[in-house]
XYZ file of C-alpha atoms in Angstrom:
353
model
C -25.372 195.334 15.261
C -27.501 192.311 13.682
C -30.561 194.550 14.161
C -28.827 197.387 12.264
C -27.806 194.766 9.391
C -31.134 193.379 8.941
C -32.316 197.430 8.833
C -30.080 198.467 6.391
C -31.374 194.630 4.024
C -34.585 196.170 4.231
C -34.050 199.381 3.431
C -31.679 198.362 0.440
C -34.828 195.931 -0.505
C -37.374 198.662 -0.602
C -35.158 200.923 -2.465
C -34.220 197.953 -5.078
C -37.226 196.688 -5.167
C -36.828 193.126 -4.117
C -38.037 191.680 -1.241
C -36.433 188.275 0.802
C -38.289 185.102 1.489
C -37.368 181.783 3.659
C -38.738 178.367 4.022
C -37.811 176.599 6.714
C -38.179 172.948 5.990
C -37.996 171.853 9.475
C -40.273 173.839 11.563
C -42.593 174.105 8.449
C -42.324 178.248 8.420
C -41.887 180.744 6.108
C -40.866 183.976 6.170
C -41.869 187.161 3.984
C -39.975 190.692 4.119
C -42.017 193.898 4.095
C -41.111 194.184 0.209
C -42.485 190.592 -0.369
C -45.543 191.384 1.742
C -45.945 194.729 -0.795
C -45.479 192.914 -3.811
C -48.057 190.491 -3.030
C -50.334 193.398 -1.813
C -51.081 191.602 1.535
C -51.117 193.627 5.229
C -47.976 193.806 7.042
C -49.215 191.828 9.447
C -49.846 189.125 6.883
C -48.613 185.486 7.802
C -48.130 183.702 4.503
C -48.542 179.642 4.808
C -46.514 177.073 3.439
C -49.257 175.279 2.365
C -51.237 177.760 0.595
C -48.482 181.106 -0.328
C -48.027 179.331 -3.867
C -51.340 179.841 -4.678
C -50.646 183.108 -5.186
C -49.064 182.424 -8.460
C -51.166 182.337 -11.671
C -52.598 178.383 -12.390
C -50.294 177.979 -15.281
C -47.346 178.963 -13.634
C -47.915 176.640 -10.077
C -46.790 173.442 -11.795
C -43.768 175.218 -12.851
C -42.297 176.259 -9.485
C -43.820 173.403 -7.399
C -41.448 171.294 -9.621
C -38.596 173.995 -8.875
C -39.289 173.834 -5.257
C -39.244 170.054 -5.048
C -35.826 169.978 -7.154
C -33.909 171.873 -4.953
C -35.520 170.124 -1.545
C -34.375 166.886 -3.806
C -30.656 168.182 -4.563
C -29.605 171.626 -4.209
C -30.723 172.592 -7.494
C -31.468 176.398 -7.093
C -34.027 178.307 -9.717
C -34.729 181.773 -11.529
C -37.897 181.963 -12.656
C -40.671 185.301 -14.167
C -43.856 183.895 -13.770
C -47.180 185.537 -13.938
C -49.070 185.917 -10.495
C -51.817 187.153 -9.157
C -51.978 189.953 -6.398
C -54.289 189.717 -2.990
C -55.839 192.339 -5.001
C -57.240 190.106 -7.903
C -54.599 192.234 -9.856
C -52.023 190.350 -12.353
C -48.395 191.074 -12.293
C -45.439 189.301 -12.986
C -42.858 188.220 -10.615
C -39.275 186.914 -10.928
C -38.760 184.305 -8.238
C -35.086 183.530 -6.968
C -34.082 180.377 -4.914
C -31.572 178.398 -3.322
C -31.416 175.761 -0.496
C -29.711 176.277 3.068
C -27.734 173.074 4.237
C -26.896 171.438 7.619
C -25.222 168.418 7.398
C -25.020 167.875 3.433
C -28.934 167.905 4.265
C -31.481 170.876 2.427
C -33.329 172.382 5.586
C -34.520 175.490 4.581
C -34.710 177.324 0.703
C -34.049 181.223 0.913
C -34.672 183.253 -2.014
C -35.496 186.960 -3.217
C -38.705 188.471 -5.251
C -39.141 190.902 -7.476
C -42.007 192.663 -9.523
C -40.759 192.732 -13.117
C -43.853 194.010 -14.690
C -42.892 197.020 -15.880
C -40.178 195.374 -17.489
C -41.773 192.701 -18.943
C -44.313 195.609 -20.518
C -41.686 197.311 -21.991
C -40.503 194.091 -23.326
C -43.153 193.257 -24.656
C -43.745 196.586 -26.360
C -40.500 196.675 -28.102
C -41.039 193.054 -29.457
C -44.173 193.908 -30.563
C -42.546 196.645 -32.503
C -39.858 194.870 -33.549
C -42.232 192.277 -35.041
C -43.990 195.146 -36.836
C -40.975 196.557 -38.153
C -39.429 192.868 -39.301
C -43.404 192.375 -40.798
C -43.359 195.714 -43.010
C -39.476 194.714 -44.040
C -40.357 191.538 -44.892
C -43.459 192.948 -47.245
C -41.385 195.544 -49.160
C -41.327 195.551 -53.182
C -37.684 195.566 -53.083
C -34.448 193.680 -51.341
C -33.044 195.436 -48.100
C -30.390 194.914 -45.914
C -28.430 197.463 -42.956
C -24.977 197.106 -42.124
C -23.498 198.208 -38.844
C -20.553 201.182 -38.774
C -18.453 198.218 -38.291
C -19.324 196.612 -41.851
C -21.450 193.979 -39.963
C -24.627 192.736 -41.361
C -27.682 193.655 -38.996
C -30.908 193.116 -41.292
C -31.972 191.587 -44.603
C -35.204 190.681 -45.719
C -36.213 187.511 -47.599
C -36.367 189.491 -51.144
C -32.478 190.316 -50.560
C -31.356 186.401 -49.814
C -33.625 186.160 -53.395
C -32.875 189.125 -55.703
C -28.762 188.840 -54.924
C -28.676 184.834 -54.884
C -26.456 185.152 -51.788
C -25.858 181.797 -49.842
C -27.092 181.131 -46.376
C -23.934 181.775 -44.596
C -23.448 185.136 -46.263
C -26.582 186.765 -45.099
C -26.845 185.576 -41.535
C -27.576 188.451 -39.204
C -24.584 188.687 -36.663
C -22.007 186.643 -37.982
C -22.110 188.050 -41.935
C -20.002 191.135 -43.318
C -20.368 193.737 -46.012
C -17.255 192.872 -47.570
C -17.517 188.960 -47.276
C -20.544 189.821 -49.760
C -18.951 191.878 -51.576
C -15.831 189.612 -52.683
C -18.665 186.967 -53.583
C -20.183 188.750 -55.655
C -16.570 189.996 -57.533
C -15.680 186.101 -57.614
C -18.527 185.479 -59.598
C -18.873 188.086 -61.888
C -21.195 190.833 -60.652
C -18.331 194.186 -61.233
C -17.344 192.743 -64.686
C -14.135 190.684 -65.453
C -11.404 193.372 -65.221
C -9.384 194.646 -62.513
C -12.453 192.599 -60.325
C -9.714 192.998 -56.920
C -9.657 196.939 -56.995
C -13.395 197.210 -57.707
C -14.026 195.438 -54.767
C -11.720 197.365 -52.332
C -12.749 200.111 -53.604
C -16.421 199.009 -53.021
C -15.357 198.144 -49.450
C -13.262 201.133 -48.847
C -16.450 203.603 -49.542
C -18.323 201.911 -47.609
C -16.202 202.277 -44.056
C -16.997 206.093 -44.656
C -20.879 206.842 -45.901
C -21.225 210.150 -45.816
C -23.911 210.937 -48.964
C -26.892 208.299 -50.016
C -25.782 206.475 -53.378
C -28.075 205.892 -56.546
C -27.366 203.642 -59.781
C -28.433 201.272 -61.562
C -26.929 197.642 -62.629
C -27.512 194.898 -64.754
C -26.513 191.691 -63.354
C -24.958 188.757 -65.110
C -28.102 186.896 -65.506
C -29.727 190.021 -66.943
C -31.530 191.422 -63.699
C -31.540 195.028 -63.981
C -31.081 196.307 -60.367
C -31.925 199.968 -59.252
C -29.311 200.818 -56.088
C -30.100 203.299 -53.683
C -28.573 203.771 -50.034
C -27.296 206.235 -47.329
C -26.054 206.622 -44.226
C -27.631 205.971 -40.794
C -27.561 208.361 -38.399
C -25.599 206.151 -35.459
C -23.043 204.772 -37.997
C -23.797 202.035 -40.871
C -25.921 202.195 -43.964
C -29.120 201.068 -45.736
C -29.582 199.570 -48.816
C -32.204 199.206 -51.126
C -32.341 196.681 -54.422
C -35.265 197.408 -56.845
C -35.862 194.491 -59.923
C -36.361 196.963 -62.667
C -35.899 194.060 -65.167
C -39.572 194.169 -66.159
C -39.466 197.831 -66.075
C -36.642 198.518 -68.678
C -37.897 195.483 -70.611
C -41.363 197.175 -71.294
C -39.123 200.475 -72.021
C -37.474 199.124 -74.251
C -40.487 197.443 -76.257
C -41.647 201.341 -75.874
C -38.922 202.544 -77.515
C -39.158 199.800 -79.976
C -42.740 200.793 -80.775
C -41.583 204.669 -80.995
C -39.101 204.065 -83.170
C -40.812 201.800 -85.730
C -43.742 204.315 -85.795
C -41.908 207.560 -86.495
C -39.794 205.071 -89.391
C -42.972 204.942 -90.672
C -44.424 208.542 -90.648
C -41.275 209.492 -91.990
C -41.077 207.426 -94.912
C -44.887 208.697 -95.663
C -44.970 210.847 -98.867
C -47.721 213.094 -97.265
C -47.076 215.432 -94.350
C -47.970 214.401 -90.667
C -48.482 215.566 -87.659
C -50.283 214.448 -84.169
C -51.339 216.234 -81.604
C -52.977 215.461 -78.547
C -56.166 215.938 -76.346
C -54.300 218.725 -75.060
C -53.251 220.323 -78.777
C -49.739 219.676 -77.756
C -48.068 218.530 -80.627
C -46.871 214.487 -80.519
C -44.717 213.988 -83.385
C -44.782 215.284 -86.951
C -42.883 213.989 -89.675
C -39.764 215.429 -91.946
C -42.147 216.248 -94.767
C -43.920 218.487 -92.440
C -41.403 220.186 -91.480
C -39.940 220.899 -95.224
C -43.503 222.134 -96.088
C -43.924 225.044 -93.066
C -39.823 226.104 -92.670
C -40.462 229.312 -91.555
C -41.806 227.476 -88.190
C -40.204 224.311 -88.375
C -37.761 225.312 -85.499
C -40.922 225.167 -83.096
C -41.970 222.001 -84.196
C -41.054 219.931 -81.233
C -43.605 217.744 -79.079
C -45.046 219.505 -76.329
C -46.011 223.128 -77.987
C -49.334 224.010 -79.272
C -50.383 223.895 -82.462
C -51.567 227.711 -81.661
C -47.835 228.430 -81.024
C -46.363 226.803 -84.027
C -49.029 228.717 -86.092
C -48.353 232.282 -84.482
C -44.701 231.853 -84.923
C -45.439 230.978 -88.841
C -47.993 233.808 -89.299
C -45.191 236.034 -87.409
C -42.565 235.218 -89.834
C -44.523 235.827 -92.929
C -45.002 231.720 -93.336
C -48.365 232.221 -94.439
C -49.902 234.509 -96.704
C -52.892 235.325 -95.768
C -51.916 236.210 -92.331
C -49.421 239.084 -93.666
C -50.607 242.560 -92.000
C -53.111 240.735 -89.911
C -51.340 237.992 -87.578
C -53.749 237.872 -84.425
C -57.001 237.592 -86.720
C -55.717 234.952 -88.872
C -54.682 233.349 -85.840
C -58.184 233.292 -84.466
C -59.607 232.377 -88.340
C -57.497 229.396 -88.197
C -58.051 227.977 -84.404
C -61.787 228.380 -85.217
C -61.329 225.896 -88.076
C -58.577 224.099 -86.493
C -61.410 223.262 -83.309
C -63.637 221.286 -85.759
C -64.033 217.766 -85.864
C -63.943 217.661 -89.393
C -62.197 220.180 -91.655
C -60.543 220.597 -94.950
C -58.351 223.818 -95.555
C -56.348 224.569 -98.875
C -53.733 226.978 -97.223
C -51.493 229.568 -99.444
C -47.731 229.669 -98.138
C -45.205 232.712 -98.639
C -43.661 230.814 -101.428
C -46.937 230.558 -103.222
């Protein structure tokens, strides 16, 4: 019956994996199963010594479970270690070493123990860390805040621009302990959704957000004037993503644009002459109100982006110009001909005379 017991350890061993070791203190022994004996890619017939089987763990790692060892021969203190080791092979594994002490008479004489290869796992480990690092690395260099919140509201991810751009405190945008909505009713106590009816903005905020279904896009300006571009959308396993662009600079240079625009088309228009301005392409740019008043036949077409060619067929085809009457297409030709030098002076004879 004890034969069959040990037969079915071993079996269960080779199927798990992990083999059984046993020092015995006394007798100076030590014991190896046939998984042990595989791990450390030694014969079956190997004999490991007690003097010399702990060499088989890398040099780094020897200190570290000689001083295990001697702790539990000192008190009972059993151990759980991965440590790298190296193979009978030459070949470099790790191993995760498991050990306890055997007593007889409150006295330690004999540790007992299990080991496993955990290579493999420690790979795979190590590769999603690696791309966990990567992903936390390209996060962490985006032009814009981000942060992901679990279907249960939780916070799982921000990145450094985030904790900057929305001025949160510490607390607030700590991974694993922070919520959506504590963030949310900060930001409504100090302003960010306005002054009015502040409590039903936020549950509303909070109440869309338990349900994503479509990605979200706005913009907002926030009290101290940072103009935020919004964008988010639902994750596939539950949660969303959010992204927080500073557009301040952006709609500050747009607005100088506009500025600019304005004050220059102010100023065509209160010119006494007519002007227009077209472009490398001959796509008109803007033209001015006197213009207009002196072509009206064509003003209508008079909008930036046609052709000057366009805006003078449609003239010539409603009798806007004189000598084009009976004879649109050549006139039209006549005129881009003259139109295409650099330098040119044209006294041109309207309908009206």
């Amino acid at each position: 019956e004890l034969s069959a017991s040990q037969a079915f350890l071993d079996r269960a061993g080779r199927v798990a994996g992990v083999g059984g070791w046993r020092v015995d203190l006394v007798k100076g022994q030590i014991e190896w199963s046939a998984v042990t004996r595989r791990i450390h890619e030694v014969d079956d017939d190997f004999e490991p010594e007690l003097a010399t089987a702990i060499n088989f763990y890398a040099p780094e790692a020897r200190p570290i479970i000689e001083g295990a060892v001697a702790l539990c021969v000192e008190s009972g203190t059993p151990w759980d270690l991965e440590l790298p080791l190296i193979t009978a092979t030459g070949r470099a594994i790790w191993v995760r070493a498991v050990g306890e002490a055997e007593f007889k008479d409150r006295q330690v004489v004999a540790l007992v123990g299990a080991f496993q290869d955990v290579t493999k796992r420690r790979a795979l480990e190590a590769e999603v860390q690696a791309k966990s690092e990567l992903v936390e690395t390209v996060i962490e260099q985006l032009p814009c805040a981000l942060s992901v919140c679990d279907r249960d509201l939780g916070l799982r991810l921000v990145n450094t621009e985030f904790r900057r751009m929305l001025g949160c405190p510490d607390d607030l945008t700590q991974v694993g302990t922070a919520r959506f909505e504590d963030v949310i009713r900060f930001n409504g106590a100090r302003g960010e959704y306005g002054s009015e009816n502040v409590d039903a903005t936020v549950a509303a905020i909070i109440e869309r957000a338990k349900l994503p279904t479509v990605p979200h896009h706005f913009d907002r300006v926030r009290p101290n004037g940072v103009a935020m571009e919004v964008r988010g959308g639902p994750m596939p396993s539950g949660g969303f993503i959010t992204t927080y662009t500073d557009n301040t600079s952006r709609k500050n240079a747009e607005r100088e644009s506009q500025k600019a625009s304005d004050l220059l088309v102010n100023s065509i228009n209160a010119l006494d002459d007519a002007f227009a301005l077209y472009d490398v392409d001959d796509k008109l740019v803007l033209c001015n109100q006197r213009y207009k008043d002196h072509y009206p036949l064509c003003a209508d077409v008079m909008v930036a982006g046609n052709t000057f060619e366009q805006i003078i067929r449609t003239g010539a085809q409603r009798g806007q110009y004189a000598e084009a009457v009976g004879r649109v297409e050549e006139w039209v030709q006549e005129r881009m001909e003259m139109h295409r030098q650099p330098w040119s002076q044209l006294v041109q004879k309207l309908n009206d005379g």
